[in-house]
Coordinates of C-alpha atoms in Angstrom, one line a residue:
X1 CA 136.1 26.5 178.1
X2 CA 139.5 25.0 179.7
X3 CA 142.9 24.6 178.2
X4 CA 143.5 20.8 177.6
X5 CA 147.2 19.4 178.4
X6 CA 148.1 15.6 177.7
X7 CA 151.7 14.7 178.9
X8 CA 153.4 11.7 177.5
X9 CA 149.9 9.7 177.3
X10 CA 150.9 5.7 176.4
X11 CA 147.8 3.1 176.2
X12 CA 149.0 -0.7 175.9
X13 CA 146.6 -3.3 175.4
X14 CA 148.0 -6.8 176.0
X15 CA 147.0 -9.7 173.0
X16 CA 149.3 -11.6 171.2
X17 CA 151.5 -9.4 170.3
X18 CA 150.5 -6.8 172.9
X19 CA 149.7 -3.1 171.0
X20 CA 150.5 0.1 171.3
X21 CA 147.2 2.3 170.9
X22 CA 148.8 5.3 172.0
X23 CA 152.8 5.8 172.2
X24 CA 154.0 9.0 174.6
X25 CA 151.7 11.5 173.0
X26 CA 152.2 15.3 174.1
X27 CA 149.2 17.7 172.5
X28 CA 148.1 21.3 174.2
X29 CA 144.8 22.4 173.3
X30 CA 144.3 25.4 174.0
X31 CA 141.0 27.2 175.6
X32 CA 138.0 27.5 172.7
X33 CA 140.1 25.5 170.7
X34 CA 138.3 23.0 168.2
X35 CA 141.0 20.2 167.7
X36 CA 140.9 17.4 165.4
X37 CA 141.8 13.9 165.7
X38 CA 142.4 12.5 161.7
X39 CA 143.4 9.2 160.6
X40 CA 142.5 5.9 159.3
X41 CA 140.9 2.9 162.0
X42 CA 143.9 1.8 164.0
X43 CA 145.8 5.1 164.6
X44 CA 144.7 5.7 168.0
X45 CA 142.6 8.2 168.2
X46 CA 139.5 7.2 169.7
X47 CA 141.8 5.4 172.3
X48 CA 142.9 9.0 172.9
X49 CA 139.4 10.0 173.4
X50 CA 139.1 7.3 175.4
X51 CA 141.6 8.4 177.6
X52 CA 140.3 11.7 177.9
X53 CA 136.5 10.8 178.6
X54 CA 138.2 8.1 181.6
X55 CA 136.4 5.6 179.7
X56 CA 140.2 3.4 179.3
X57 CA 142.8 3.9 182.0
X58 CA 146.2 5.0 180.1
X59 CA 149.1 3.1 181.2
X60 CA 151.6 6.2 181.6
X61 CA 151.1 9.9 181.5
X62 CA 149.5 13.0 182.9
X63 CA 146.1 14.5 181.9
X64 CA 145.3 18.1 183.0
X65 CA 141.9 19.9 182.4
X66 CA 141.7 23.8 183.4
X67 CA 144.7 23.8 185.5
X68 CA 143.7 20.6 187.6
X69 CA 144.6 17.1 187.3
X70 CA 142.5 14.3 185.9
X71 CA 145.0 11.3 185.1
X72 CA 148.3 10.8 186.9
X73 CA 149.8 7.2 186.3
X74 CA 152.8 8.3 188.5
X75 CA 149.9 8.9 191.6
X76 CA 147.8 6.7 190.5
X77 CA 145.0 9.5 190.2
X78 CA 142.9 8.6 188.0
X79 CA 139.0 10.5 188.3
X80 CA 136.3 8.7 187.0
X81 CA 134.3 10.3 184.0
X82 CA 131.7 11.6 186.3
X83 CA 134.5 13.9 187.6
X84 CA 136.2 15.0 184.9
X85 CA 133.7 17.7 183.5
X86 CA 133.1 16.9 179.8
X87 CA 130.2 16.9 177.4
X88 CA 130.3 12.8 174.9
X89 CA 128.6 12.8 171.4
X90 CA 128.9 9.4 170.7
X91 CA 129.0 7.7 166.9
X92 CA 125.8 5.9 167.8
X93 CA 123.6 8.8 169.5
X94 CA 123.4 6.8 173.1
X95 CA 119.9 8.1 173.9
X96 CA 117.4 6.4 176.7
X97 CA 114.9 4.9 174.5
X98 CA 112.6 5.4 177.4
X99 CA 113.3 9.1 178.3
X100 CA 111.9 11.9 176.7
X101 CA 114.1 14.0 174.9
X102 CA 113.8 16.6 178.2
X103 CA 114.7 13.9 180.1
X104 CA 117.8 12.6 178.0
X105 CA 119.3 15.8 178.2
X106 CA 118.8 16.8 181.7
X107 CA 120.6 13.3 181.9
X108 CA 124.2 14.7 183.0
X109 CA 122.3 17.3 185.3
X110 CA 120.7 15.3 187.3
X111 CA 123.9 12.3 186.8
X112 CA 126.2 15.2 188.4
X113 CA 123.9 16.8 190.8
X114 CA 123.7 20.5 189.6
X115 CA 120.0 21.3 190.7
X116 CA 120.7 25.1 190.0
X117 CA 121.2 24.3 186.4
X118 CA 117.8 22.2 186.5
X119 CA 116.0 25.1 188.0
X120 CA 117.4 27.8 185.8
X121 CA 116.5 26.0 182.3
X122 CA 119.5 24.9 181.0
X123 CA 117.8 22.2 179.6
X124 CA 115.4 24.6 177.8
X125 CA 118.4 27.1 176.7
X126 CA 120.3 24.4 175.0
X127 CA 117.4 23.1 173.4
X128 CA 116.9 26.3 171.7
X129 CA 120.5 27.0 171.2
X130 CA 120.5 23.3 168.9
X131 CA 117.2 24.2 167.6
X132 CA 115.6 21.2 169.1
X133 CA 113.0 22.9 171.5
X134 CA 109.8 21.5 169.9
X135 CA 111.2 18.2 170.3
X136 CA 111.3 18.1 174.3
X137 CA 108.3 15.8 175.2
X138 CA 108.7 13.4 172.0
X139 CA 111.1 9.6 172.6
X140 CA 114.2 9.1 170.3
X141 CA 112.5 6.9 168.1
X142 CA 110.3 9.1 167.3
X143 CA 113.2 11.5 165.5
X144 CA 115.3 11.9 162.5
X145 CA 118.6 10.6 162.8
X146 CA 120.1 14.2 162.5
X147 CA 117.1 15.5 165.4
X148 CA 118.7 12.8 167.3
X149 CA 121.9 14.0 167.0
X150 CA 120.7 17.4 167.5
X151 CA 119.4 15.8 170.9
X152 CA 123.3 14.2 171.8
X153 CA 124.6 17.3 171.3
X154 CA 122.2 19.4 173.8
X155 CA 122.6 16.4 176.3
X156 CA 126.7 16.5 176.0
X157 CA 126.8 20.7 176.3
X158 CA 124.0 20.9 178.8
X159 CA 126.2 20.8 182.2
X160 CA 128.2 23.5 180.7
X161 CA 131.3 20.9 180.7
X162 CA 135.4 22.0 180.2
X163 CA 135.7 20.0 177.2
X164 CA 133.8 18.6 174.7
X165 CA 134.5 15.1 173.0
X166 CA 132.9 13.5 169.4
X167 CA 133.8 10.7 168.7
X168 CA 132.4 10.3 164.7
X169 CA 129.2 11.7 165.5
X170 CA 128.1 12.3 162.1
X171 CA 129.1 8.9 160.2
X172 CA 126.1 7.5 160.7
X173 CA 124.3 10.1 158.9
X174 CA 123.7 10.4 155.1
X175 CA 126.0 12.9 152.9
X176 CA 123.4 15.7 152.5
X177 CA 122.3 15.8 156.4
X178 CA 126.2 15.2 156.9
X179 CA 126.9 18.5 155.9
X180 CA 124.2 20.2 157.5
X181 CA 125.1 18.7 161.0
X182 CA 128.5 19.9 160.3
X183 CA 127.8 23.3 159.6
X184 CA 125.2 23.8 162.3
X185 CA 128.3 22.3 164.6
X186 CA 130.6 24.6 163.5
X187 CA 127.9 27.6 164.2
X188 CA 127.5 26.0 167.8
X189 CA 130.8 26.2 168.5
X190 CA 131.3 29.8 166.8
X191 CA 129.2 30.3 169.2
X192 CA 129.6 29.1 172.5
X193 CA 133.5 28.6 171.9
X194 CA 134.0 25.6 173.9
X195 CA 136.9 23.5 173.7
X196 CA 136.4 20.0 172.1
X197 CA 138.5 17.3 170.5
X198 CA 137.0 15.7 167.5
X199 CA 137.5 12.5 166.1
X200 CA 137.0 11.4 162.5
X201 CA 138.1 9.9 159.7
X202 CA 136.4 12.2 157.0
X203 CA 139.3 14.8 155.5
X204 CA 136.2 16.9 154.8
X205 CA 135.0 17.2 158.3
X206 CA 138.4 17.5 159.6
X207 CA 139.3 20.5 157.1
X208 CA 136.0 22.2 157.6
X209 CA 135.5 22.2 161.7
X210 CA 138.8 22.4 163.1
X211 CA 140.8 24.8 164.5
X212 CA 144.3 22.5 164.6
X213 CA 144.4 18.8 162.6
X214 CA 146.6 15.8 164.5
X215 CA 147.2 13.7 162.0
X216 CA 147.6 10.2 164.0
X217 CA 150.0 7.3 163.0
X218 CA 150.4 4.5 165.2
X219 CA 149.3 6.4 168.3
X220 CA 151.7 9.3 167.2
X221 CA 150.9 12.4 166.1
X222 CA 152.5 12.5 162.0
X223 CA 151.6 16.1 161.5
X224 CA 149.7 18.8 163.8
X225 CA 149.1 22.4 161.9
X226 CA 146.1 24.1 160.8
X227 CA 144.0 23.0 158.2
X228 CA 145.6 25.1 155.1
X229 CA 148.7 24.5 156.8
X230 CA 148.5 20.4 156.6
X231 CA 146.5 20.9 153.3
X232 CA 149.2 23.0 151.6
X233 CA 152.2 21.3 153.2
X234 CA 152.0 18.1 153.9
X235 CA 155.2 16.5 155.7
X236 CA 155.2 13.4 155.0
X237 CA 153.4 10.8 152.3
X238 CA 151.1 9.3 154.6
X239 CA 149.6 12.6 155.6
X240 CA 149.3 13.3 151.9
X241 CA 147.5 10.4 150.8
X242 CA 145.2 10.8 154.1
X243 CA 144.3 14.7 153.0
X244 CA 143.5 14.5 149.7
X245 CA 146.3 13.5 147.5
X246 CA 145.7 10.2 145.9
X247 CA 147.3 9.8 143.1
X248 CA 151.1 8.6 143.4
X249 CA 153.2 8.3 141.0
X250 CA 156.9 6.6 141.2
X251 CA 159.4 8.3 139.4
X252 CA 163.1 7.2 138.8
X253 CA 165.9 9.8 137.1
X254 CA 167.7 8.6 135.0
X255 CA 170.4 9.9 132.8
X256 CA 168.7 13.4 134.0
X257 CA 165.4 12.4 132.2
X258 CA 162.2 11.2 135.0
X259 CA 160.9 8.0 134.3
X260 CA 157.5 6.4 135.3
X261 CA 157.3 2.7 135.1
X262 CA 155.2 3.0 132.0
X263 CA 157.6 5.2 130.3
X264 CA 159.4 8.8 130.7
X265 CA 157.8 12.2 131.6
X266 CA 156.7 14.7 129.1
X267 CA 158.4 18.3 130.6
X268 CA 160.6 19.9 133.3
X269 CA 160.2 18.8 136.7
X270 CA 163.3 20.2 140.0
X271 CA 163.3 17.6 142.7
X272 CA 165.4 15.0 144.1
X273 CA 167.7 12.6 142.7
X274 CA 167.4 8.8 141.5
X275 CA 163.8 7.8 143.3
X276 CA 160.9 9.3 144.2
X277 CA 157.5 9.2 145.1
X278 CA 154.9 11.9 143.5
X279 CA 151.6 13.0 145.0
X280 CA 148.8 14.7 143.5
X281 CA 145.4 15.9 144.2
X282 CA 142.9 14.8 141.3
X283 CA 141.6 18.3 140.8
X284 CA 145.3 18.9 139.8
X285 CA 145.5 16.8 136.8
X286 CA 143.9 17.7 133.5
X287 CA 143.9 15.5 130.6
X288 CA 144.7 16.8 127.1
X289 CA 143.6 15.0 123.8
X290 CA 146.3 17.3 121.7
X291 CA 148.9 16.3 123.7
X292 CA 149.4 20.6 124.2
X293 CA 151.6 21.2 127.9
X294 CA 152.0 25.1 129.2
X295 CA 155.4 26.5 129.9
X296 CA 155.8 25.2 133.6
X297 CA 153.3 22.0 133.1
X298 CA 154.8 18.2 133.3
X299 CA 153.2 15.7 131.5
X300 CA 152.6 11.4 131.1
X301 CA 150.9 9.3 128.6
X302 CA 148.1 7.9 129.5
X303 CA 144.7 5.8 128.3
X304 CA 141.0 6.7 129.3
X305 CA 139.5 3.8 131.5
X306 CA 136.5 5.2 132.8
X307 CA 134.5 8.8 132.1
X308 CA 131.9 9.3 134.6
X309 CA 129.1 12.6 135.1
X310 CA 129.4 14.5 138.4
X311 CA 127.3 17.3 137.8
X312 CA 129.9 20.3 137.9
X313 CA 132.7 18.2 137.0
X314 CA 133.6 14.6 135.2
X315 CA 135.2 12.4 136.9
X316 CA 138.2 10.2 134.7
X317 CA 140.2 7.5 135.7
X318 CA 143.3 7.0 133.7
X319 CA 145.7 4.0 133.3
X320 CA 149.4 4.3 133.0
X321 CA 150.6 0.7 132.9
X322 CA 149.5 -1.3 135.8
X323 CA 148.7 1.7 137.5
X324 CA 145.5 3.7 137.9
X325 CA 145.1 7.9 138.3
X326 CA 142.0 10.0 138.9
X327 CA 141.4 13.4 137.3
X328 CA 138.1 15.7 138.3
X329 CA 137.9 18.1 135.3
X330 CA 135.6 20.8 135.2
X331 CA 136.4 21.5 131.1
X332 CA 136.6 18.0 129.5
X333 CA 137.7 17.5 126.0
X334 CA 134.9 16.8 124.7
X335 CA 133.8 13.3 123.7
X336 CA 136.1 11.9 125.8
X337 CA 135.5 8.3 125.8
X338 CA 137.0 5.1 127.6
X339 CA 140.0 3.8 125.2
X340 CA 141.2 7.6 124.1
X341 CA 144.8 8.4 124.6
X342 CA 145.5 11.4 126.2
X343 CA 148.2 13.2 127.6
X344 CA 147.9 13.9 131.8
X345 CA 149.4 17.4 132.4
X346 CA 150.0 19.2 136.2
X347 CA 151.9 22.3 137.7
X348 CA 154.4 20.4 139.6
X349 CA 154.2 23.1 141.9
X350 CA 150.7 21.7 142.7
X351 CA 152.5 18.1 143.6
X352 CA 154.4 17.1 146.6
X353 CA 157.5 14.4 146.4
X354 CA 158.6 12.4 149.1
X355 CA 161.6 9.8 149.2
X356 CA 161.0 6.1 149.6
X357 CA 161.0 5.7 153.6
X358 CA 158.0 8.4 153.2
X359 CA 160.1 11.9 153.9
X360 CA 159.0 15.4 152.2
X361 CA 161.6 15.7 149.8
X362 CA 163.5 19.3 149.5
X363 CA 162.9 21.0 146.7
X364 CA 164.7 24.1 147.1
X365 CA 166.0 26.7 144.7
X366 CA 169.6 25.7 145.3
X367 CA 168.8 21.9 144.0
X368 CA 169.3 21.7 140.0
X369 CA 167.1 21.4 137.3
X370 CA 165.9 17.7 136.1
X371 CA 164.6 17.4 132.5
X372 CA 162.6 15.3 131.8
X373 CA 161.8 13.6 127.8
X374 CA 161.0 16.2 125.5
X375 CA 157.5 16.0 124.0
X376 CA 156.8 13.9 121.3
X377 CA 156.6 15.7 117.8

């Protein structure tokens, strides 16, 4: 395992308008660490990947592996990927057709020239430790996609490299094997303890295999923390819609009562003044046919659109106005139907607000009281 230092890393690609992939990003990962890369297409982060594997040549910055240099841009050192002692699980598997699965993963052995690890059976050792050593003498098309990527896993953590790099490697598999891949990952790397970056856009993946989150915004990092730390607190609106809070909800005080564009909020609710946006996981909303709110509980009218079965829960998507919510319930009213008016209710301390430009809103104990409408009799 090596410690992983990235200096002011800036990637340009020139177009019309040239882009900024990645702008002066600064991240230590530290030895064993399992870092993640989140965010949607277009952030940057597998142009930071990139970077790392020497696969794209950053414009500026300084890339350090283990104490020794691997990128320079003020030197102009710049080691190919050959040389820079990491382990690739692509997206799309990248196995010889031709080779044996023995062969593909002796691949970087024999690439790199480490005989001793050829005659000691590292090949065989990592085949075992991925559960994959019945597989050795059959061809890639003759395996499962998750076998395969059982295969690209062995082949990228067979020459024992500094750092690990995944780039998606379990979007092309279906949800059930998905999860299965994941958690045999995570076991890996409970394991061994090497140090990898990860890149994905799944929240899921990212919450369950990483060590750290980087949240990326236009080749920035928007939040870095630990997954309950970015899942509890998220600093800003776009890392809250990203991790799981998806409904929003714009809210204007006036005349101390909250107002939604559809009409004014049912309860209590401390924030900010004049305008704000409101996020909210949908396991966080319940809906209530009675129109009943607890003590601490903030509340909007709403109508049923659509009611759907998901096994342990119902999923139910509301409309207020123009505007669409979603509420997983695990205790529906019952007979809930499309057309129903309901009352949505949450624990504001459940919800996040942020201002207009996208900014966490304080909501601290020394900021008054806003009332909202009284409930209906």
């Amino acid at each position: 395992m090596s410690r992983v230092l990235i200096e002011g890393l800036t990637k340009r690609f020139e177009g019309k308008p040239p882009t900024v992939a990645v702008d002066d990003l600064t991240l230590d990962v530290e030895p064993g660490e399992f870092l993640v890369l989140l965010g949607p297409s277009g952030c940057g982060k597998t142009t930071t990947l990139r970077c790392l594997a020497g696969l794209e040549s950053a414009n500026d910055g300084v890339l350090t592996f283990g104490g020794e240099k691997v990128f320079d841009s003020s030197t102009k050192l710049n080691l190919s990927p050959d040389k820079r002692s990491i382990g690739m699980v692509f997206q799309s598997y990248a196995l010889w057709p031709h080779m044996t699965v023995r062969k593909n993963i002796a691949y970087p052995l024999k690439a790199r020239k480490l005989r001793h690890g050829l005659s000691a059976g590292w090949v065989g050792d990592i085949a075992a430790v991925v559960d994959c050593s019945e597989l050795l003498d059959r061809y890639p098309g003759q395996l499962s996609g998750g076998q395969q990527q059982r295969v690209a896993l062995a082949r990228g953590l067979v020459a024992r490299p500094d750092l690990m790099l995944f780039d998606e490697p379990l979007s092309n598999l279906d949800a059930r094997l998905r999860e299965q891949v994941r958690n045999e990952l995570a076991e890996l790397h409970n394991r061994l303890n090497f140090t990898a970056v990860y890149v994905t856009h799944d929240q899921s993946e990212a919450l369950a295999l990483g060590d750290r989150l980087a949240i990326m915004r236009k080749g920035s990092i928007e939040q870095l923390g630990t997954p309950r730390e970015v899942f509890a607190s998220p600093r800003s609106e776009y890392v809250a819609g990203f991790i799981g809070m998806s409904n929003r909800l714009e809210l204007i005080e006036r005349d101390g009562t909250w107002w939604l564009p559809s009409g004014p909020l049912i309860g209590r609710l401390r924030g900010a003044r004049d305008k704000v946006v409101l996020r909210l996981r949908s396991d966080d909303l319940d809906v209530r046919t009675n129109g009943s709110l607890g003590d601490h509980e903030v509340g909007f009218d709403a109508e049923v659109v659509v009611v759907s079965f998901g096994g342990r829960h119902v999923d139910v998507v509301l409309a207020i106005g123009d505007d669409r919510v979603e509420a997983q319930l695990t205790s529906p009213p019952p007979g809930l139907a499309p057309g129903d008016r309901v009352t949505a209710a949450f624990d504001p301390s459940k919800a996040a607000m942020y201002h207009a430009d996208g900014a966490l809103v304080d909501t601290g104990a020394d900021l008054p009281a806003v009332t909202a409408a009284p409930v209906a009799s």
